Amino acid sequence: MKKIILVLSLMLLSMVSFAQEIKWMTMDEALKAQEKDPKPIFMDVYTDWCGPCKMLDKNTFHDAAIVEIVSKSYYAVKFNAEGNETITFKEVKYTNPKYVEGKTGRNGVHEFTSFLKVQGYPTMYIFDKDGEIKTNVLGYRTAEQLKAEL
């Protein structure tokens, strides 16, 4: 009986920890979702080499309160500022012509990064229901700090 309770407890704990994740999407997916159900967009702009970006992912974006707020109130977008994704925003197509496949470390800066005028990593942007930039948050934030800004 104790083994059954232990197994059930472990299964429940694993389901709870698995449920505490933000469901990230691309910017194009979020903009398309906004057409059907207008909701603000929360965008995390990061790079692969950025230490504070990794801390934000590991700590802040796995906090239960942040997961709940972002998941319920926003379309969550994860955007690699040096990635190769094509983004169409306000009928303008943004790419990364200087992107080098397989390159480690810094890569070419995406045109959408320049459009956003990103000053450092990580930077989080909030777009309103109409797709207009409402605010940005520059730098690492703990869950408590980010919660206050959301």
Coordinates of C-alpha atoms in Angstrom, one line a residue:
M1 CA 0.0 0.0 0.0
K2 CA 2.8 2.4 0.9
K3 CA 4.4 1.7 -2.6
I4 CA 1.1 2.6 -4.3
I5 CA 0.8 5.9 -2.4
L6 CA 4.5 6.7 -3.1
V7 CA 4.0 6.0 -6.8
L8 CA 0.8 8.1 -7.0
S9 CA 2.5 10.9 -5.1
L10 CA 5.5 10.9 -7.5
M11 CA 3.2 10.9 -10.5
L12 CA 1.2 13.8 -9.0
L13 CA 4.4 15.8 -8.3
S14 CA 5.7 15.2 -11.8
M15 CA 2.4 16.4 -13.3
V16 CA 2.4 19.5 -11.2
S17 CA 6.0 20.4 -12.2
F18 CA 5.3 19.6 -15.8
A19 CA 2.2 21.9 -15.8
Q20 CA 4.3 24.8 -14.7
E21 CA 5.5 25.8 -18.1
I22 CA 4.7 28.7 -20.4
K23 CA 3.5 27.6 -23.8
W24 CA 5.8 29.6 -26.0
M25 CA 4.9 30.4 -29.7
T26 CA 6.4 32.4 -32.5
M27 CA 5.5 36.0 -33.2
D28 CA 3.7 35.1 -36.3
E29 CA 1.6 32.5 -34.4
A30 CA 0.8 35.1 -31.7
L31 CA -0.2 37.7 -34.2
K32 CA -2.5 35.2 -36.0
A33 CA -4.0 34.1 -32.6
Q34 CA -4.6 37.8 -31.8
E35 CA -6.8 38.1 -34.9
K36 CA -9.2 35.4 -33.5
D37 CA -8.9 36.3 -29.8
P38 CA -7.4 39.7 -29.1
K39 CA -5.0 39.4 -26.2
P40 CA -1.7 41.2 -25.4
I41 CA 1.6 39.5 -26.4
F42 CA 4.4 39.0 -23.9
M43 CA 7.7 38.6 -25.8
D44 CA 11.0 37.3 -24.4
V45 CA 13.9 38.5 -26.6
Y46 CA 16.9 36.4 -25.8
T47 CA 20.2 35.0 -27.3
D48 CA 21.7 31.6 -27.0
W49 CA 24.9 33.0 -25.3
C50 CA 23.1 35.2 -22.8
G51 CA 23.6 34.1 -19.2
P52 CA 20.9 36.2 -17.6
C53 CA 18.5 35.0 -20.4
K54 CA 19.2 31.4 -19.2
M55 CA 18.6 32.4 -15.6
L56 CA 15.3 34.0 -16.6
D57 CA 14.2 30.8 -18.3
K58 CA 15.3 28.5 -15.4
N59 CA 14.1 30.6 -12.5
T60 CA 11.5 33.3 -13.4
F61 CA 9.7 31.6 -16.3
H62 CA 9.2 28.4 -14.2
D63 CA 7.7 30.2 -11.2
A64 CA 4.1 29.1 -10.8
A65 CA 2.7 32.7 -10.4
I66 CA 4.5 33.9 -13.6
V67 CA 3.4 30.9 -15.5
E68 CA -0.2 31.5 -14.5
I69 CA -0.1 35.3 -15.3
V70 CA 1.6 34.9 -18.6
S71 CA -0.5 31.9 -19.7
K72 CA -3.8 33.5 -18.8
S73 CA -3.2 37.1 -19.8
Y74 CA -0.9 36.9 -22.8
Y75 CA 0.2 35.1 -25.9
A76 CA 3.8 34.2 -24.9
V77 CA 6.4 34.6 -27.6
K78 CA 10.0 33.5 -27.4
F79 CA 12.2 35.4 -29.9
N80 CA 15.9 34.6 -30.5
A81 CA 17.4 38.0 -31.3
E82 CA 20.1 36.3 -33.4
G83 CA 17.9 33.5 -34.9
N84 CA 16.8 32.7 -38.4
E85 CA 13.0 33.0 -38.0
T86 CA 11.0 35.1 -40.5
I87 CA 8.6 37.5 -38.9
T88 CA 5.9 39.5 -40.6
F89 CA 4.9 42.4 -38.5
K90 CA 2.5 45.2 -39.8
E91 CA 3.0 43.9 -43.3
V92 CA 6.8 44.1 -43.2
K93 CA 8.9 41.0 -43.4
Y94 CA 11.9 40.8 -41.0
T95 CA 14.7 38.2 -41.4
N96 CA 18.3 37.7 -40.4
P97 CA 20.4 37.9 -43.6
K98 CA 23.6 37.6 -41.6
Y99 CA 22.6 34.4 -39.8
V100 CA 25.1 31.6 -40.0
E101 CA 23.8 28.1 -39.5
G102 CA 25.6 26.1 -36.8
K103 CA 27.6 29.1 -35.5
T104 CA 28.4 29.1 -31.8
G105 CA 28.5 32.2 -29.8
R106 CA 27.2 35.5 -31.3
N107 CA 25.4 35.4 -34.6
G108 CA 24.0 38.1 -36.9
V109 CA 21.4 40.4 -35.4
H110 CA 17.8 39.8 -36.6
E111 CA 16.1 42.7 -38.4
F112 CA 13.2 42.5 -36.0
T113 CA 15.7 43.0 -33.1
S114 CA 16.8 46.2 -34.7
F115 CA 13.2 47.3 -35.3
L116 CA 12.4 46.7 -31.6
K117 CA 15.5 48.8 -30.7
V118 CA 16.7 46.1 -28.2
Q119 CA 19.4 47.6 -26.0
G120 CA 20.4 44.4 -24.2
Y121 CA 19.5 40.9 -23.3
P122 CA 17.2 39.7 -22.0
T123 CA 14.5 42.2 -22.9
M124 CA 10.8 41.5 -22.5
Y125 CA 8.2 43.4 -24.6
I126 CA 4.5 43.7 -24.0
F127 CA 2.4 44.4 -27.1
D128 CA -1.2 45.5 -26.7
K129 CA -4.2 43.7 -28.3
D130 CA -3.7 45.8 -31.4
G131 CA 0.0 44.7 -31.8
E132 CA 1.4 48.0 -30.6
I133 CA 4.4 48.0 -28.3
K134 CA 3.2 49.0 -24.9
T135 CA 6.3 48.6 -22.8
N136 CA 9.6 46.8 -22.4
V137 CA 11.5 45.4 -19.5
L138 CA 15.3 45.3 -19.9
G139 CA 17.4 42.8 -18.0
Y140 CA 16.9 39.9 -15.7
R141 CA 14.0 39.9 -13.3
T142 CA 13.1 37.6 -10.4
A143 CA 9.6 36.3 -10.4
E144 CA 8.5 38.8 -7.8
Q145 CA 10.0 41.7 -9.8
L146 CA 8.5 40.6 -13.1
K147 CA 5.1 40.0 -11.4
A148 CA 5.1 43.6 -10.3
E149 CA 5.7 44.8 -13.9
L150 CA 3.1 42.5 -15.5

